[in-house]
């Protein structure tokens, strides 16, 4: 079973990798215009909100006691999954 630090580090590595992909897509998004640009900005804002939520949950997980560790771990994993889903939707506009 992974330690607390390993779980936190794994989640952090996953969001860091996703952040790199987001940065690359945002660079491509800056080259669009019109309706596409407006939709991409809306999706980017949603993605940013979800990333902020994930970071807040990750911080809570780092400070969690034994009594709520499992619940906060599940919430952080769920928040990361939401970020992935938003990223995939954002990315779908580039196909």
Coordinates of N, CA, C and O in Angstrom, one line a residue:
X1 N 0.8 -1.2 0.0 CA 0.0 0.0 0.0 C 0.9 1.2 0.0 O 1.8 1.3 0.8
X2 N 0.6 2.2 -0.9 CA 1.4 3.4 -1.0 C 1.3 4.3 0.3 O 0.3 4.3 0.9
X3 N 2.4 4.9 0.6 CA 2.3 5.8 1.8 C 1.6 7.1 1.4 O 1.3 7.4 0.2
X4 N 1.3 7.9 2.4 CA 0.6 9.2 2.2 C 1.4 10.1 1.2 O 0.9 10.6 0.3
X5 N 2.7 10.2 1.5 CA 3.6 11.0 0.6 C 3.6 10.5 -0.8 O 3.6 11.3 -1.8
X6 N 3.6 9.2 -1.0 CA 3.6 8.6 -2.4 C 2.3 8.9 -3.1 O 2.3 9.3 -4.3
X7 N 1.2 8.9 -2.4 CA -0.1 9.2 -3.0 C -0.2 10.7 -3.4 O -0.6 11.0 -4.5
X8 N 0.2 11.6 -2.5 CA 0.3 13.0 -2.8 C 1.2 13.3 -4.0 O 0.9 14.0 -4.9
X9 N 2.4 12.6 -4.0 CA 3.3 12.9 -5.1 C 2.8 12.3 -6.4 O 3.0 13.0 -7.4
X10 N 2.1 11.2 -6.4 CA 1.5 10.7 -7.6 C 0.5 11.6 -8.2 O 0.5 11.9 -9.4
X11 N -0.4 12.1 -7.3 CA -1.4 13.1 -7.8 C -0.8 14.3 -8.3 O -1.2 14.9 -9.3
X12 N 0.3 14.8 -7.6 CA 1.0 16.0 -8.1 C 1.6 15.8 -9.4 O 1.6 16.6 -10.3
X13 N 2.2 14.6 -9.6 CA 2.9 14.3 -10.9 C 1.8 14.3 -12.0 O 2.1 14.8 -13.2
X14 N 0.7 13.7 -11.7 CA -0.4 13.7 -12.7 C -0.9 15.0 -13.1 O -1.1 15.3 -14.3
X15 N -1.1 15.9 -12.2 CA -1.6 17.3 -12.5 C -0.4 18.1 -13.2 O -0.7 18.8 -14.1
X16 N 0.8 17.8 -12.8 CA 1.9 18.5 -13.5 C 2.0 18.1 -15.0 O 2.2 19.0 -15.9
X17 N 1.8 16.8 -15.3 CA 1.8 16.4 -16.7 C 0.6 17.0 -17.4 O 0.8 17.4 -18.6
X18 N -0.5 17.0 -16.8 CA -1.7 17.6 -17.4 C -1.5 19.1 -17.7 O -1.9 19.6 -18.7
X19 N -0.9 19.8 -16.7 CA -0.6 21.2 -16.9 C 0.2 21.5 -18.1 O 0.0 22.5 -18.8
X20 N 1.2 20.6 -18.3 CA 2.1 20.8 -19.5 C 1.3 20.7 -20.8 O 1.5 21.4 -21.7
X21 N 0.4 19.7 -20.8 CA -0.5 19.5 -22.0 C -1.4 20.7 -22.2 O -1.7 21.2 -23.3
X22 N -2.0 21.2 -21.1 CA -2.8 22.4 -21.1 C -2.1 23.6 -21.7 O -2.6 24.3 -22.5
X23 N -0.9 23.8 -21.2 CA -0.1 24.9 -21.7 C 0.1 24.8 -23.2 O 0.0 25.9 -23.9
X24 N 0.4 23.7 -23.7 CA 0.5 23.5 -25.2 C -0.8 23.8 -25.9 O -0.7 24.5 -27.0
X25 N -1.9 23.3 -25.4 CA -3.2 23.6 -26.0 C -3.5 25.1 -26.0 O -4.1 25.6 -26.9
X26 N -3.2 25.7 -24.8 CA -3.5 27.1 -24.7 C -2.7 27.9 -25.7 O -3.2 28.9 -26.3
X27 N -1.5 27.5 -26.0 CA -0.7 28.2 -27.1 C -1.4 28.1 -28.4 O -1.4 29.0 -29.2
X28 N -1.9 26.9 -28.7 CA -2.7 26.7 -30.0 C -3.9 27.5 -30.0 O -4.3 28.1 -31.0
X29 N -4.6 27.6 -28.8 CA -5.9 28.3 -28.7 C -5.7 29.8 -29.0 O -6.6 30.4 -29.5
X30 N -4.6 30.4 -28.6 CA -4.3 31.8 -28.9 C -4.3 32.1 -30.4 O -4.4 33.3 -30.7
X31 N -4.2 31.1 -31.2 CA -4.1 31.4 -32.6 C -5.5 31.3 -33.3 O -5.6 31.5 -34.5
X32 N -6.5 31.0 -32.5 CA -7.9 31.0 -33.1 C -8.5 32.3 -33.0 O -8.0 33.2 -32.4
X33 N -9.7 32.4 -33.6 CA -10.4 33.7 -33.5 C -11.9 33.4 -33.6 O -12.4 32.3 -33.9
X34 N -12.7 34.4 -33.4 CA -14.1 34.4 -33.5 C -14.8 33.5 -32.5 O -14.5 33.5 -31.3
X35 N -15.9 32.8 -33.0 CA -16.6 31.9 -32.1 C -15.8 30.8 -31.4 O -16.0 30.5 -30.3
X36 N -14.9 30.3 -32.2 CA -14.0 29.3 -31.6 C -13.2 29.8 -30.5 O -13.1 29.2 -29.4
X37 N -12.7 31.0 -30.6 CA -11.9 31.6 -29.5 C -12.8 31.8 -28.3 O -12.3 31.5 -27.2
X38 N -14.0 32.3 -28.5 CA -14.9 32.5 -27.3 C -15.2 31.2 -26.6 O -15.2 31.1 -25.4
X39 N -15.5 30.1 -27.4 CA -15.8 28.8 -26.8 C -14.6 28.3 -26.0 O -14.7 27.8 -24.9
X40 N -13.4 28.4 -26.6 CA -12.2 27.9 -26.0 C -11.9 28.7 -24.7 O -11.5 28.1 -23.7
X41 N -12.1 30.0 -24.7 CA -11.9 30.7 -23.5 C -12.9 30.3 -22.4 O -12.5 30.2 -21.2
X42 N -14.1 30.0 -22.7 CA -15.1 29.5 -21.8 C -14.6 28.2 -21.2 O -14.6 28.0 -20.0
X43 N -14.2 27.3 -22.0 CA -13.7 26.0 -21.6 C -12.4 26.1 -20.8 O -12.2 25.4 -19.8
X44 N -11.5 27.0 -21.2 CA -10.3 27.2 -20.5 C -10.6 27.7 -19.0 O -10.0 27.3 -18.1
X45 N -11.5 28.6 -18.9 CA -11.9 29.1 -17.6 C -12.5 28.0 -16.7 O -12.1 28.0 -15.5
X46 N -13.3 27.2 -17.3 CA -13.8 26.0 -16.5 C -12.7 25.1 -16.1 O -12.7 24.7 -14.9
X47 N -11.8 24.9 -17.0 CA -10.7 24.0 -16.7 C -9.8 24.6 -15.5 O -9.4 23.9 -14.6
X48 N -9.6 25.9 -15.6 CA -8.8 26.6 -14.5 C -9.5 26.5 -13.2 O -8.9 26.3 -12.2
X49 N -10.9 26.6 -13.2 CA -11.6 26.5 -11.9 C -11.4 25.1 -11.3 O -11.2 24.9 -10.1
X50 N -11.5 24.1 -12.2 CA -11.3 22.7 -11.7 C -9.9 22.5 -11.2 O -9.7 21.7 -10.3
X51 N -8.9 23.0 -11.9 CA -7.6 22.9 -11.4 C -7.4 23.5 -10.0 O -6.8 22.9 -9.1
X52 N -8.0 24.7 -9.8 CA -7.9 25.3 -8.5 C -8.6 24.5 -7.4 O -8.1 24.4 -6.3
X53 N -9.7 23.9 -7.8 CA -10.4 23.0 -6.8 C -9.5 21.8 -6.5 O -9.4 21.4 -5.3
X54 N -8.9 21.2 -7.5 CA -8.0 20.1 -7.3 C -6.8 20.5 -6.3 O -6.5 19.8 -5.4
X55 N -6.2 21.6 -6.6 CA -5.1 22.1 -5.7 C -5.5 22.3 -4.3 O -4.8 22.0 -3.4
X56 N -6.7 22.8 -4.1 CA -7.3 23.0 -2.7 C -7.5 21.6 -2.1 O -7.1 21.5 -0.9
X57 N -8.0 20.7 -2.8 CA -8.2 19.3 -2.3 C -6.9 18.6 -2.0 O -6.7 17.9 -1.0
X58 N -5.9 18.9 -2.8 CA -4.6 18.3 -2.6 C -3.9 18.8 -1.4 O -3.3 18.1 -0.6
X59 N -4.1 20.1 -1.2 CA -3.5 20.7 0.1 C -4.2 20.2 1.3 O -3.6 19.9 2.3
X60 N -5.5 20.0 1.2 CA -6.3 19.4 2.3 C -5.8 18.0 2.6 O -5.7 17.6 3.8
X61 N -5.5 17.3 1.5 CA -5.1 15.9 1.7 C -3.7 15.9 2.4 O -3.5 15.0 3.2
X62 N -2.9 16.8 2.0 CA -1.5 16.8 2.7 C -1.6 17.0 4.2 O -0.8 16.5 4.9
X63 N -2.7 17.8 4.6 CA -2.8 18.1 6.0 C -3.8 17.2 6.7 O -4.1 17.4 7.9
X64 N -4.4 16.2 6.0 CA -5.4 15.3 6.6 C -4.9 14.5 7.7 O -3.8 14.0 7.7
X65 N -5.8 14.3 8.6 CA -5.6 13.3 9.7 C -6.0 11.9 9.3 O -6.7 11.8 8.3
X66 N -5.8 11.0 10.2 CA -6.1 9.6 9.9 C -7.7 9.4 9.7 O -8.1 8.6 8.9
X67 N -8.4 10.2 10.4 CA -9.9 10.1 10.4 C -10.5 10.5 9.1 O -11.6 10.0 8.8
X68 N -9.9 11.4 8.3 CA -10.5 11.8 7.1 C -9.6 11.6 5.9 O -9.9 12.1 4.8
X69 N -8.5 10.9 6.0 CA -7.6 10.7 4.9 C -8.2 10.0 3.7 O -8.1 10.5 2.6
X70 N -8.9 8.9 3.9 CA -9.5 8.2 2.8 C -10.5 9.0 2.1 O -10.6 9.0 0.8
X71 N -11.4 9.8 2.8 CA -12.4 10.6 2.2 C -11.7 11.7 1.3 O -12.1 11.9 0.2
X72 N -10.7 12.3 1.9 CA -10.0 13.4 1.2 C -9.2 12.9 0.0 O -9.2 13.5 -1.1
X73 N -8.7 11.7 0.1 CA -8.0 11.1 -1.0 C -8.9 10.8 -2.2 O -8.7 11.2 -3.3
X74 N -10.1 10.3 -1.8 CA -11.1 10.0 -2.9 C -11.6 11.3 -3.5 O -11.7 11.4 -4.7
X75 N -11.8 12.4 -2.7 CA -12.2 13.7 -3.3 C -11.1 14.3 -4.2 O -11.4 14.8 -5.2
X76 N -9.9 14.1 -3.8 CA -8.8 14.7 -4.6 C -8.7 13.9 -5.9 O -8.5 14.5 -7.0
X77 N -8.8 12.6 -5.9 CA -8.8 11.8 -7.1 C -10.0 12.1 -8.0 O -9.8 12.2 -9.2
X78 N -11.1 12.3 -7.4 CA -12.3 12.7 -8.2 C -12.1 14.1 -8.8 O -12.5 14.3 -10.0
X79 N -11.5 15.0 -8.1 CA -11.3 16.4 -8.6 C -10.3 16.3 -9.8 O -10.4 17.0 -10.8
X80 N -9.3 15.4 -9.7 CA -8.3 15.2 -10.8 C -9.0 14.6 -12.0 O -8.7 15.1 -13.1
X81 N -9.9 13.7 -11.8 CA -10.7 13.1 -12.9 C -11.5 14.2 -13.6 O -11.6 14.2 -14.8
X82 N -12.1 15.1 -12.8 CA -12.9 16.2 -13.4 C -12.0 17.1 -14.3 O -12.4 17.5 -15.3
X83 N -10.8 17.4 -13.8 CA -9.8 18.2 -14.6 C -9.5 17.4 -15.9 O -9.5 18.0 -16.9
X84 N -9.2 16.1 -15.8 CA -8.9 15.4 -17.0 C -10.1 15.4 -18.0 O -9.9 15.6 -19.2
X85 N -11.3 15.3 -17.5 CA -12.5 15.4 -18.4 C -12.6 16.7 -19.1 O -12.9 16.8 -20.3
X86 N -12.4 17.8 -18.3 CA -12.5 19.1 -18.9 C -11.4 19.3 -19.9 O -11.6 19.9 -21.0
X87 N -10.2 18.8 -19.6 CA -9.1 18.9 -20.5 C -9.4 18.2 -21.8 O -9.2 18.7 -22.9
X88 N -9.9 17.0 -21.7 CA -10.3 16.2 -22.9 C -11.3 17.0 -23.8 O -11.3 17.0 -25.0
X89 N -12.3 17.6 -23.1 CA -13.3 18.4 -23.8 C -12.6 19.6 -24.5 O -12.9 19.9 -25.7
X90 N -11.8 20.3 -23.8 CA -11.0 21.4 -24.3 C -10.2 20.9 -25.5 O -10.2 21.6 -26.6
X91 N -9.6 19.8 -25.4 CA -8.7 19.3 -26.4 C -9.5 18.9 -27.7 O -9.1 19.0 -28.8
X92 N -10.8 18.4 -27.4 CA -11.6 18.0 -28.6 C -11.9 19.1 -29.6 O -12.2 18.8 -30.7
X93 N -11.7 20.3 -29.2 CA -11.9 21.4 -30.1 C -10.8 21.6 -31.1 O -10.9 22.4 -32.0
X94 N -9.7 20.8 -31.0 CA -8.6 20.9 -31.9 C -8.5 19.7 -32.8 O -7.5 19.6 -33.5
X95 N -9.4 18.9 -32.9 CA -9.3 17.7 -33.8 C -9.9 18.0 -35.1 O -10.6 18.9 -35.4

